[in-house]
Coordinates of C-alpha atoms in Angstrom, one line a residue:
Chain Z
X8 CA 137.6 113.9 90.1
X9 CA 136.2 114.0 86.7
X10 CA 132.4 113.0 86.7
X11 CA 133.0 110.6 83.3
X12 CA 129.9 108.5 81.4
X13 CA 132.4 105.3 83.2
X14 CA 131.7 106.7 86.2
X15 CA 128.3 107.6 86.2
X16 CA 127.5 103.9 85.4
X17 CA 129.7 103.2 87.4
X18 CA 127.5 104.6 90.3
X19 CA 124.3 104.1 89.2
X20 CA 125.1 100.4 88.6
X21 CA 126.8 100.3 92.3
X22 CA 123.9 102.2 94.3
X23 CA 121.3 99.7 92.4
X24 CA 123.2 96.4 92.8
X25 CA 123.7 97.3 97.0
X26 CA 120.0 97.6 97.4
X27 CA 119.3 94.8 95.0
X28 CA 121.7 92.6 96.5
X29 CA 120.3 93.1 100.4
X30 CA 116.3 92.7 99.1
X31 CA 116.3 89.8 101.3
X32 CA 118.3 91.6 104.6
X33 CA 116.1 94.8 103.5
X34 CA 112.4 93.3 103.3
X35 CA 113.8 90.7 106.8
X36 CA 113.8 94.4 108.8
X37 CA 110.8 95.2 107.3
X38 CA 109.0 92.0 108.5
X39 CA 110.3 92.5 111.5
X40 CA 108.6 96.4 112.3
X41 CA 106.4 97.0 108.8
X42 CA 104.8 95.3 106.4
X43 CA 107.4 93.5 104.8
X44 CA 107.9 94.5 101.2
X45 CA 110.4 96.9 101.4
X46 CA 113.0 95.0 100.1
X47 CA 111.0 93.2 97.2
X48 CA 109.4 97.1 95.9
X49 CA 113.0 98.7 96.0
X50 CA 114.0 96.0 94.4
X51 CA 111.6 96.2 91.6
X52 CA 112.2 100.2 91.1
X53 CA 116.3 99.8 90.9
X54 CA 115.8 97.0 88.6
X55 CA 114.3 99.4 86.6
X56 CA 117.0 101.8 87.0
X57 CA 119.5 99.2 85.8
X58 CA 117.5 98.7 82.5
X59 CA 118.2 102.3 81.5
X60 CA 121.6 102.4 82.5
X61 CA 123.2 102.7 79.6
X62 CA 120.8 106.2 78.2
X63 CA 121.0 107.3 82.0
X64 CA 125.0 107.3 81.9
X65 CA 124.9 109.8 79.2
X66 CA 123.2 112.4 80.5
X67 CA 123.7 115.1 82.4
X68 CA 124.1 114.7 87.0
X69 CA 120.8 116.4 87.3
X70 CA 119.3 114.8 84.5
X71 CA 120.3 111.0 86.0
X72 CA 119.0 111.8 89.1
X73 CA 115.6 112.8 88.2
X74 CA 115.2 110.1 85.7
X75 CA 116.4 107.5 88.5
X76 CA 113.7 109.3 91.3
X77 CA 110.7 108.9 87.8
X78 CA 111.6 104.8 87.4
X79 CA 111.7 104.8 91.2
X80 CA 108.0 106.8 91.7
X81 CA 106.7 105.0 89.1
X82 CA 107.8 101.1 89.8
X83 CA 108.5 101.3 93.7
X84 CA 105.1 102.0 95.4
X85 CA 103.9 102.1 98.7
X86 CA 105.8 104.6 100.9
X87 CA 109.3 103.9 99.7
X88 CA 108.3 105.4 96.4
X89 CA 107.2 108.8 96.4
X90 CA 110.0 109.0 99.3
X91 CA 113.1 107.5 97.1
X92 CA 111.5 109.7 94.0
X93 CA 110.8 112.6 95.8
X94 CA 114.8 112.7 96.9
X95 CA 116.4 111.8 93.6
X96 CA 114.2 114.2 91.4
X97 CA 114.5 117.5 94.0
X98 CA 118.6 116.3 94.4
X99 CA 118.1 116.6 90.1
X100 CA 116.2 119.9 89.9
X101 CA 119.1 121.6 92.3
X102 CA 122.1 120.0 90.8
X103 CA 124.4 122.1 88.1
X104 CA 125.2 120.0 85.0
X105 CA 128.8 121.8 86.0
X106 CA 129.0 121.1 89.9
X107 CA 131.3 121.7 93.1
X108 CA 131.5 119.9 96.3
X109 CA 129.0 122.8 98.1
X110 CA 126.5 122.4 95.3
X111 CA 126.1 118.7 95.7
X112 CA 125.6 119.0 99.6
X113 CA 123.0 122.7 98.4
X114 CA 121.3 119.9 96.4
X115 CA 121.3 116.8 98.2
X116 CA 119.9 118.6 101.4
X117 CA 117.3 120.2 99.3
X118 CA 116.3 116.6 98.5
X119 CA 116.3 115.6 102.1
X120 CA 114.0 118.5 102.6
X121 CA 111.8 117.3 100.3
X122 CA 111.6 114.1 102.0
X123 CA 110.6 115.7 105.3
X124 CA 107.8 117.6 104.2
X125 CA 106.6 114.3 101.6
X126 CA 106.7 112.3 104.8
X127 CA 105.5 114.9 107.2
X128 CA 108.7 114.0 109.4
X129 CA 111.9 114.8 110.9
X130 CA 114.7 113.0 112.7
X131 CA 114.3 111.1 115.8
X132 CA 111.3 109.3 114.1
X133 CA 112.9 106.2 113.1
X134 CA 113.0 106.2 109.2
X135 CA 115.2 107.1 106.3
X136 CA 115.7 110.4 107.6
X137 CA 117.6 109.3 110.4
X138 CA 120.4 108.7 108.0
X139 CA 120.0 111.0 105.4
X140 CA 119.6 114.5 107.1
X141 CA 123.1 113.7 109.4
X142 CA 124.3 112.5 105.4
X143 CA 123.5 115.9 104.5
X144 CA 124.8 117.8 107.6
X145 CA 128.2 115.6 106.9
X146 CA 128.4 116.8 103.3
X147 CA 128.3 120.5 104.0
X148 CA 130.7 120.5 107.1
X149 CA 133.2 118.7 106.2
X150 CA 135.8 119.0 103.7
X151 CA 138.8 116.8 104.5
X152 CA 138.4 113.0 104.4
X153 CA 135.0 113.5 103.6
X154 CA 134.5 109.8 102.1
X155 CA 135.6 108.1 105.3
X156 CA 133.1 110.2 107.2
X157 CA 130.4 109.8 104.9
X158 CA 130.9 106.0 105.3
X159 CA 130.9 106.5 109.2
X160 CA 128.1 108.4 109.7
X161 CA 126.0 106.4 107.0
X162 CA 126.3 103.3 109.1
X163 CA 126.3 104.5 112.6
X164 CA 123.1 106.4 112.2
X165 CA 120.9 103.5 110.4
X166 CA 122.6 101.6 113.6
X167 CA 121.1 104.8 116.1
X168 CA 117.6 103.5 114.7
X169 CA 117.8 99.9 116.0
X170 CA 116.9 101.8 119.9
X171 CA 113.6 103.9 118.4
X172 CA 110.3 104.1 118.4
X173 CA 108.7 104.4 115.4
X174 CA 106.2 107.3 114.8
X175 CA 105.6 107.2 111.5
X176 CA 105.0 104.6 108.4
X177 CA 103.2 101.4 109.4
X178 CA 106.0 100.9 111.7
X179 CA 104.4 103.4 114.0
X180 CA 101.3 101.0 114.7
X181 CA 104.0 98.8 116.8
X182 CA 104.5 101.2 119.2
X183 CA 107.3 100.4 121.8
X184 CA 106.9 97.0 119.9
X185 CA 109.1 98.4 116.8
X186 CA 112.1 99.1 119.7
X187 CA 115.0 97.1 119.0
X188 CA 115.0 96.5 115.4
X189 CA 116.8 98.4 112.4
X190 CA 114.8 100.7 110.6
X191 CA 114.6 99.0 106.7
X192 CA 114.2 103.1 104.8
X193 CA 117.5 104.4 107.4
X194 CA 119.2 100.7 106.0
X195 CA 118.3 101.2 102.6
X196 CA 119.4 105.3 102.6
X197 CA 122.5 103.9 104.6
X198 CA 123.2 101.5 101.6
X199 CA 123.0 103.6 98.9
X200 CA 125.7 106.3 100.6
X201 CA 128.1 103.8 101.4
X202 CA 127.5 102.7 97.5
X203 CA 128.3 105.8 96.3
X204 CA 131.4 106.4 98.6
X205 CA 133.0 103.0 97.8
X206 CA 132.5 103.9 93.9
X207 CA 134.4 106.5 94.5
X208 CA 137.2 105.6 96.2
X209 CA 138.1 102.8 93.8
X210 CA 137.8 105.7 91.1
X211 CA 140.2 107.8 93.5
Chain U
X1 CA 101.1 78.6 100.9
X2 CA 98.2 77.1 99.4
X3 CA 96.5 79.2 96.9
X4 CA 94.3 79.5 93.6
X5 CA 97.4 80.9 91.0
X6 CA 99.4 80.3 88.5
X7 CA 102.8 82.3 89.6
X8 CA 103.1 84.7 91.7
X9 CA 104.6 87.4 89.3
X10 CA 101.2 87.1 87.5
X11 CA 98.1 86.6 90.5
X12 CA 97.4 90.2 90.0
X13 CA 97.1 90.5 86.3
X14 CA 95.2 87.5 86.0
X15 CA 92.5 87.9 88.8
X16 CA 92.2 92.4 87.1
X17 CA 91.7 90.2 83.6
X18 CA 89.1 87.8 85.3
X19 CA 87.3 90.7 86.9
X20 CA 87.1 92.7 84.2
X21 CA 85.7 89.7 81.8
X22 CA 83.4 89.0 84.6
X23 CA 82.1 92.3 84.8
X24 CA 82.4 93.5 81.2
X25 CA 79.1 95.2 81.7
X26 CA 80.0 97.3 84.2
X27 CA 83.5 98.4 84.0
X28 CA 86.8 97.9 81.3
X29 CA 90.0 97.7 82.5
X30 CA 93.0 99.6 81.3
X31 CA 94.9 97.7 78.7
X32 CA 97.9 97.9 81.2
X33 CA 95.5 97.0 83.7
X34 CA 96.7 100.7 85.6
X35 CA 92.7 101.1 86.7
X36 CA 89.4 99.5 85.8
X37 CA 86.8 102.0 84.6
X38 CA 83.4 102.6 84.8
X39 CA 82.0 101.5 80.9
X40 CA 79.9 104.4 80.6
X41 CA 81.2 107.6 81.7
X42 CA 78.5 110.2 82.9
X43 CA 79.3 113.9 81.0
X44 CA 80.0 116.8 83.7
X45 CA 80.2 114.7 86.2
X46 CA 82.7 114.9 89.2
X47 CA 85.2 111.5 89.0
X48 CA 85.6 109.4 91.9
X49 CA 88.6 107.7 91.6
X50 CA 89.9 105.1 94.8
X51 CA 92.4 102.6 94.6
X52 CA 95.3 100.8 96.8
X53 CA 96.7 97.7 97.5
X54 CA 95.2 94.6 95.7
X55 CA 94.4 91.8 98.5
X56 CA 91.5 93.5 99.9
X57 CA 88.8 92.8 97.3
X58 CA 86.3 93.6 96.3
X59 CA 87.3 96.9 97.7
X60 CA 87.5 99.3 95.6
X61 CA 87.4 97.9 92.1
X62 CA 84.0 96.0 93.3
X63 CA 82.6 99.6 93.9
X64 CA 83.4 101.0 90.2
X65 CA 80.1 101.5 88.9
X66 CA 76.5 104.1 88.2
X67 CA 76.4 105.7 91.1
X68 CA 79.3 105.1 93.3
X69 CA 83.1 105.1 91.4
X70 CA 84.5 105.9 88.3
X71 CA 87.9 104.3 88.4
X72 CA 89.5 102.4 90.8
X73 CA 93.7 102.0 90.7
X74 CA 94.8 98.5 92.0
X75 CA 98.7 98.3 93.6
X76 CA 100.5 95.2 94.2
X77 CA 99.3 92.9 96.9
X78 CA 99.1 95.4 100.1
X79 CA 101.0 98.4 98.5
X80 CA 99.3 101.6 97.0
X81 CA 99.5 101.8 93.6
X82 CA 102.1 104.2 91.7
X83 CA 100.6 108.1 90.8
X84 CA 101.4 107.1 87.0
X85 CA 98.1 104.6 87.7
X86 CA 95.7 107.3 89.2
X87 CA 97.0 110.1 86.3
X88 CA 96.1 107.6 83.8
X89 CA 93.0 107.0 85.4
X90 CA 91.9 110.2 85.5
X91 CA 92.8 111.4 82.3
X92 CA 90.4 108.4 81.1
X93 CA 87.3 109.4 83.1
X94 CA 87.3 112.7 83.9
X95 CA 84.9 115.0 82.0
X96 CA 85.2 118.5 83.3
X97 CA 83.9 118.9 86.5
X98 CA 87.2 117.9 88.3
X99 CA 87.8 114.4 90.2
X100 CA 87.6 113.7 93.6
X101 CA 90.7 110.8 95.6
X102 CA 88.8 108.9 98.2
X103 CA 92.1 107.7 99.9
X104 CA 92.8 105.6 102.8
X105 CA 94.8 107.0 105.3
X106 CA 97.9 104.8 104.8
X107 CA 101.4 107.3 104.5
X108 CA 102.2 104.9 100.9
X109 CA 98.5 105.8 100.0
X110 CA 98.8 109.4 100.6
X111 CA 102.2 110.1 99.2
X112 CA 101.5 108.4 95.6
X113 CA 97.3 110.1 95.4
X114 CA 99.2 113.5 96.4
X115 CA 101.9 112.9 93.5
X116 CA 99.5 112.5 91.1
X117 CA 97.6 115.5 91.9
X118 CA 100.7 117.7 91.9
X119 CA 100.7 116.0 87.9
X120 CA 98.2 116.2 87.0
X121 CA 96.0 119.8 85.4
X122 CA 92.9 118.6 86.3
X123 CA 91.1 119.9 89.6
X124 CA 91.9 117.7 92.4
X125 CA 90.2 117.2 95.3
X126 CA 91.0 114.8 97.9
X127 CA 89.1 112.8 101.1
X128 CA 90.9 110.5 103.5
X129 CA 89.1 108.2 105.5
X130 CA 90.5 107.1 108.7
X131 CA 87.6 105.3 110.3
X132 CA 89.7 102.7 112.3
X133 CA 89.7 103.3 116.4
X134 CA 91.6 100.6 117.2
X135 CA 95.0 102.4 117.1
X136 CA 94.6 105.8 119.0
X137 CA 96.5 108.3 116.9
X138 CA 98.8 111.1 118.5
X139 CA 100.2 114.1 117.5
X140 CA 103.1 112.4 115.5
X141 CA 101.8 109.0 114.4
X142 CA 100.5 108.8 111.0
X143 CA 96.7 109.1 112.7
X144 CA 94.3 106.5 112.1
X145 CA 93.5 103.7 109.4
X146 CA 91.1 103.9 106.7
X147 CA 88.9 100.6 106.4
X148 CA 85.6 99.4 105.8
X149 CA 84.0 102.5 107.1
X150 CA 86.0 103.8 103.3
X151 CA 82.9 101.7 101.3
X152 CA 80.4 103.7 103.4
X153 CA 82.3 106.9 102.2
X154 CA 82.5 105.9 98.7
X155 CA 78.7 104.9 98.3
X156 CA 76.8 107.5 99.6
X157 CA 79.7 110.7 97.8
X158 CA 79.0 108.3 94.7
X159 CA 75.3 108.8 94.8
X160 CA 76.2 112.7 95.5
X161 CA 78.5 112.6 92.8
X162 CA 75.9 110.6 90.6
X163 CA 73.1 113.2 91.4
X164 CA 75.7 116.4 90.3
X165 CA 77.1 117.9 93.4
X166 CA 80.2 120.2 92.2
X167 CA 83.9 118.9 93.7
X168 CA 83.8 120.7 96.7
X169 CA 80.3 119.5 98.1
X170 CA 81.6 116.0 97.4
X171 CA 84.9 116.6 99.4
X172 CA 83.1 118.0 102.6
X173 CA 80.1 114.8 102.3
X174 CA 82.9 112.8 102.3
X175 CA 84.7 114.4 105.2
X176 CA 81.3 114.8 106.7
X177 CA 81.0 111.0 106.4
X178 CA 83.8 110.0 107.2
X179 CA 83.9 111.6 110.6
X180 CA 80.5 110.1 111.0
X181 CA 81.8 106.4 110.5
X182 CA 83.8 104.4 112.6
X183 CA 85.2 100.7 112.3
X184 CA 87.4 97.6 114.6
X185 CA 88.1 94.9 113.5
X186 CA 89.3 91.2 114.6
X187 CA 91.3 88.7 113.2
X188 CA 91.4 84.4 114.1
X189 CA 94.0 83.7 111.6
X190 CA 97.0 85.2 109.6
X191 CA 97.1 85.9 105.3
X192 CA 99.6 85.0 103.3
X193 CA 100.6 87.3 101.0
X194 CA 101.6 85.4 97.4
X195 CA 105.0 86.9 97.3
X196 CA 106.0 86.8 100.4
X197 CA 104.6 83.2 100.5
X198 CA 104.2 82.4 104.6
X199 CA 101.6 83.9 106.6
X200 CA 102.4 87.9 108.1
X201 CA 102.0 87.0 111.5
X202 CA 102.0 83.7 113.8
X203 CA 98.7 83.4 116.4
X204 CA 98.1 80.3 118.4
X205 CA 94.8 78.5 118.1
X206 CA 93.3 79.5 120.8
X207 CA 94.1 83.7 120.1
X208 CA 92.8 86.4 118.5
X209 CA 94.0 89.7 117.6
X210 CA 91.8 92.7 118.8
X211 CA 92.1 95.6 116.5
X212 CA 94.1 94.1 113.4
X213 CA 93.9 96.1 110.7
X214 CA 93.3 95.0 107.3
X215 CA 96.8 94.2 106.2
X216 CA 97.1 91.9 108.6
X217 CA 98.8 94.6 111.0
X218 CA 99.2 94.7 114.7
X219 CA 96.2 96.0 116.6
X220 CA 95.1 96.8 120.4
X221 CA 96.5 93.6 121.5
X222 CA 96.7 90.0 120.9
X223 CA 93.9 87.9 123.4
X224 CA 92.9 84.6 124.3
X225 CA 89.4 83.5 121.7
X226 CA 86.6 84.5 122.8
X227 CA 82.8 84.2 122.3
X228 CA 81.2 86.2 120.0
X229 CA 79.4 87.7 122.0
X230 CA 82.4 89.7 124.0
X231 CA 84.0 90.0 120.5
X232 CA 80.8 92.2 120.0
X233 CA 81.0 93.7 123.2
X234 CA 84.7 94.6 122.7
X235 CA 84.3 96.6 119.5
X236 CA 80.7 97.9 119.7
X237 CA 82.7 99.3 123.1
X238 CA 85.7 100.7 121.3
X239 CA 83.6 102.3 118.8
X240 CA 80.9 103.8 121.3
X241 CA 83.1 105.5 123.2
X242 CA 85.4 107.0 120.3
X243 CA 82.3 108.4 119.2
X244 CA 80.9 109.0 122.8
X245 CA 78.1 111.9 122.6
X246 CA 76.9 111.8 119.2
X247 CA 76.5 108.2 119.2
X248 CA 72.6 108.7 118.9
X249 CA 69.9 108.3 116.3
X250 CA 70.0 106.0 113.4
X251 CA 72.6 104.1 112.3
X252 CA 74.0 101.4 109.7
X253 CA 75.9 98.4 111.1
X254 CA 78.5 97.2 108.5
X255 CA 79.6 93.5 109.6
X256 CA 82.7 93.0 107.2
X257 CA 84.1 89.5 106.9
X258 CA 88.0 89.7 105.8
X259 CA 88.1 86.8 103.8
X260 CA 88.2 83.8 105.2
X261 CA 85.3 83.6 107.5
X262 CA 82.0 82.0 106.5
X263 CA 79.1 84.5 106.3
X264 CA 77.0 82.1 109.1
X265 CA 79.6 84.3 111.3
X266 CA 79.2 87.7 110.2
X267 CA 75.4 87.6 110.5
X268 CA 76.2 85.8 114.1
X269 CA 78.2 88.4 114.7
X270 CA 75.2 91.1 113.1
X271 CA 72.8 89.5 115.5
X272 CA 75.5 90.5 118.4
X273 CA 76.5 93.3 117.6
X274 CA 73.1 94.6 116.7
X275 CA 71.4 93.7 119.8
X276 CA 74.5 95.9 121.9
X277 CA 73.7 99.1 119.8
X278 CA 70.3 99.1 120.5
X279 CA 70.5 98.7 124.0
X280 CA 73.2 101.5 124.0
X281 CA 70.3 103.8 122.4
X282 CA 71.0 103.6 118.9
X283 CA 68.4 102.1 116.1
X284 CA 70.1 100.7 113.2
X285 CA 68.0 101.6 110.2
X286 CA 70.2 100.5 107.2
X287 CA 72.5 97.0 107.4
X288 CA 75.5 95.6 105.5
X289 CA 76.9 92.2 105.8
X290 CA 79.4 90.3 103.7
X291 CA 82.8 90.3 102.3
X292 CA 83.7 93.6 101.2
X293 CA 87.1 94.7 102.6
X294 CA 89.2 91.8 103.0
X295 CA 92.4 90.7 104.0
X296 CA 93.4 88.3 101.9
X297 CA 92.4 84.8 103.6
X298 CA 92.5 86.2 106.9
X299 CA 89.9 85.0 109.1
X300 CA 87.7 87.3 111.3
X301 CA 85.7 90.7 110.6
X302 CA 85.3 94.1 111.2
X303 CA 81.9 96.3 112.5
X304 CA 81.3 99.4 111.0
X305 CA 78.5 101.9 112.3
X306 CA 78.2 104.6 110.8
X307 CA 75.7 107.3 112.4
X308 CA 73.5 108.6 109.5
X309 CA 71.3 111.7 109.0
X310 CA 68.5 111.9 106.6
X311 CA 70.7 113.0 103.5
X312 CA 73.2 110.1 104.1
X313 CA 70.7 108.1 104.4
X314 CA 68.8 109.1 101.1
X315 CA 72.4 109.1 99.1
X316 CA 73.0 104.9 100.8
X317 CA 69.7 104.3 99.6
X318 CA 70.5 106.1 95.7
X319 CA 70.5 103.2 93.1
X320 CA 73.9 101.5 92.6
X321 CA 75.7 99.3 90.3
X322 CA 78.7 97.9 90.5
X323 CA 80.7 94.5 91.1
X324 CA 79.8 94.3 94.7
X325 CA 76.8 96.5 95.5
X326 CA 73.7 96.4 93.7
X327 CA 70.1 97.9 94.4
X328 CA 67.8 100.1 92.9
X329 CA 68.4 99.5 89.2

């Protein structure tokens, strides 16, 4: 598949509009275990990832990437932020302008990485990690129908954080009180994979 | 929601612009209103630079001032402001001898102050407070919240900071503080915060909740009213035993209101609380008691002691002015 300026946009515009368009659903879960703006922040940041779209969709994978992770750094605050920003800019720094299937998953998992040690966290701790590292262990293993599995695994691990306890973020304060809901960071990370795969499959 | 504002979209902007008119003598605000700045910068002088979420004034923009901070960066209503905010405010005040981030221990907090260290080429130093006992921390959990016990922090490092001390004597006073102060607080009613437009939590008329923390956030647990009196008794407890030997000698008592409490209860609460340290051995030497680390309209208040020796004491009693404290000048 040919990585055009259409579909660059294309993705950008996608992975914006699905967190844009659950702000509401997003900052509901957040009420529910946090402090309820997680929603209303992302929503800010990819708002101001949409007014660039048209300069972003020129540039280069990397470049996109890193530029998307500075609007969200700088717009997003609170946690959400330097978390969202700290993924998008490593993913940037490691990704060839010139790219195969193995580099992508080399430079998404450094990103998770870079989450883990911004966050000082890991899986099992009810948050956006929870979905992105098994994102990135789905990327390097697997090679045929890759898109259905991403979509899979995307949805069924922000579902595996509705039974956790949270032990970091705000959430954490809850205790076994934050059992039973969804975790908003493992919805949003769940929303933007499944943006990206559905872009690509109607470009298929 | 019942407020003082215009729109919500602007509450922030407009209350930074009303502050800084206010207090023109004192401090100037950014023209993107990113930080408000002390008006006169001292020359080879360590910058103190504090900020976080907006909603909690006058933390910390009340405190920018001769002889406690240099800029203070405000975030939305309840989240920490973006590292873009605390570069730009340090580029503005710094003058050579490094800055110091006095930073509640929030993960938001921590994530955007350690951002804009990693931009920016200036020395860096950083203290968290985490003064708040009412959530026991554990290996895992993000660890404790910083409060009003962050005031106590930024007052006496300021007068440090004020009187020359190089970066890294500030950074260990203000650890040395810091573990030297503890707070718990209690809240009768929710906030509202203006975007979100309904109050963060529901509690009956006849609750309180023991150990909220200043966003409005879940504490020790939610109780039927009390008097004041066990109030007191409840957190003087709390605090006591978190700090159990060392809680000797002389101490201030910080009684914070959050907001929406009349200050005939804080000092109610002063005279309780007071009367429980004393018995448990400890003499109260320097006191504190008004609005200084709200939550918004929330109703209720937090105690603060904070167990000082004689250099602590000397730097709280160091001449201050700013928004919210003034003495000395």
């Amino acid at each position: 598949m040919e990585l055009t300026a259409d579909l660059k946009a294309a993705l950008i515009r996608q992975v914006a509009e699905a967190v844009i368009s659950h702000a509401d659903e997003l900052t509901a879960l957040d009420q529910a275990i946090g402090d309820g703006d997680h929603g209303v922040n992302l929503k800010r940041g990819f708002e101001a990832v949409l007014a660039q779209l048209n300069t972003l969709a020129e540039k280069d994978p990397g470049e996109i990437l890193k530029a998307v992770g500075t609007a969200l750094v700088m717009k997003v605050g609170g946690a959400s932020g330097p978390l969202y920003g700290t993924l998008f800019m490593t993913m940037g720094k490691h990704l060839p302008p010139k790219f195969s299937l193995s580099d992508l998953a080399q430079a998404f998992t450094a990103g998770v990485e870079a989450v883990k040690v911004r966050g000082k966290s890991d899986v099992g701790q009810k948050t956006m990690l929870d979905v992105l590292v098994p994102v990135a262990r789905t990327l390097q293993e697997s090679n045929d129908d890759l898109l259905s599995k991403l979509k899979t695994v995307a949805e069924s691990s922000a579902h595996a954080t509705i039974p956790m306890k949270a032990v970091r973020g705000r959430a954490s304060f809850l205790g076994e009180r934050s059992v039973g809901h969804m975790d908003p960071g493992a919805r949003s990370s769940s929303l933007m994979v499944l943006a990206v795969v559905e872009t690509l499959e109607n470009h298929r | 929601m019942k407020k003082l504002i215009n729109s919500v979209e602007t509450v922030l902007t407009e209350s930074l612009s009303g502050f800084c008119q206010a207090h023109e003598r004192i401090v100037v605000g950014d023209e993107q209103l990113r930080f408000v700045r002390r008006k006169e910068l001292k020359r080879g002088k360590v910058a103190l630079i504090s900020g976080g979420g907006s909603g909690h004034e006058p933390l910390h923009i009340g405190f920018v001032g001769h002889g406690m901070l240099d800029a203070a960066c405000p975030g939305q209503v309840f989240t920490s402001p973006t590292p873009d905010q605390m570069v730009a405010a340090a580029e503005a005040v710094h003058t050579g001898a490094g800055v110091l981030f006095i930073v509640k221990n929030y993960e938001g907090d921590v994530m955007n102050f350690d951002m804009a260290k990693e931009m920016l080429s200036v020395e860096v130093a950083t203290v968290l407070t985490n003064d708040d006992v009412a959530v026991e921390t554990s290996t895992y959990s993000t660890g404790r919240r910083g409060v009003a016990g962050t005031m106590v922090v930024e007052k006496i490092v300021g007068a440090a900071a004020e009187e020359g001390q190089d970066l890294r004597a500030l950074q260990h006073l203000g650890e040395h503080v810091n573990s030297r102060t503890r707070s718990m607080g209690i809240a009768l009613t929710s906030c509202t915060v203006p975007a979100a437009g309904k109050p963060t939590f529901q509690i009956g008329d006849d609750e309180m909740e023991l150990g909220v923390g200043i966003h409005g956030e879940p504490g020790r647990r939610r109780v039927k009213l009390m008097s004041a009196d066990e109030i007191a008794a409840e957190m003087v407890g709390a605090i006591l035993n978190d700090f159990g030997h060392a809680a000797k000698g002389e101490a201030l008592l910080l009684i914070n209101g959050f907001g929406g409490t009349p200050l005939m209860e804080p000092y109610l609460m002063y005279h309780s609380t007071r009367r429980l340290l004393e018995a448990r051995g400890l003499k109260v030497v320097r006191s504190l008691v008004g609005n200084f680390v709200t939550s918004l309209e929330m109703a209720g208040c937090s105690v603060t002691v904070s167990l000082l020796d004689p250099e602590m004491k000397r730097l709280w009693d160091a001449p201050v002015d700013t928004a919210a404290l003034r003495w000395g000048m």
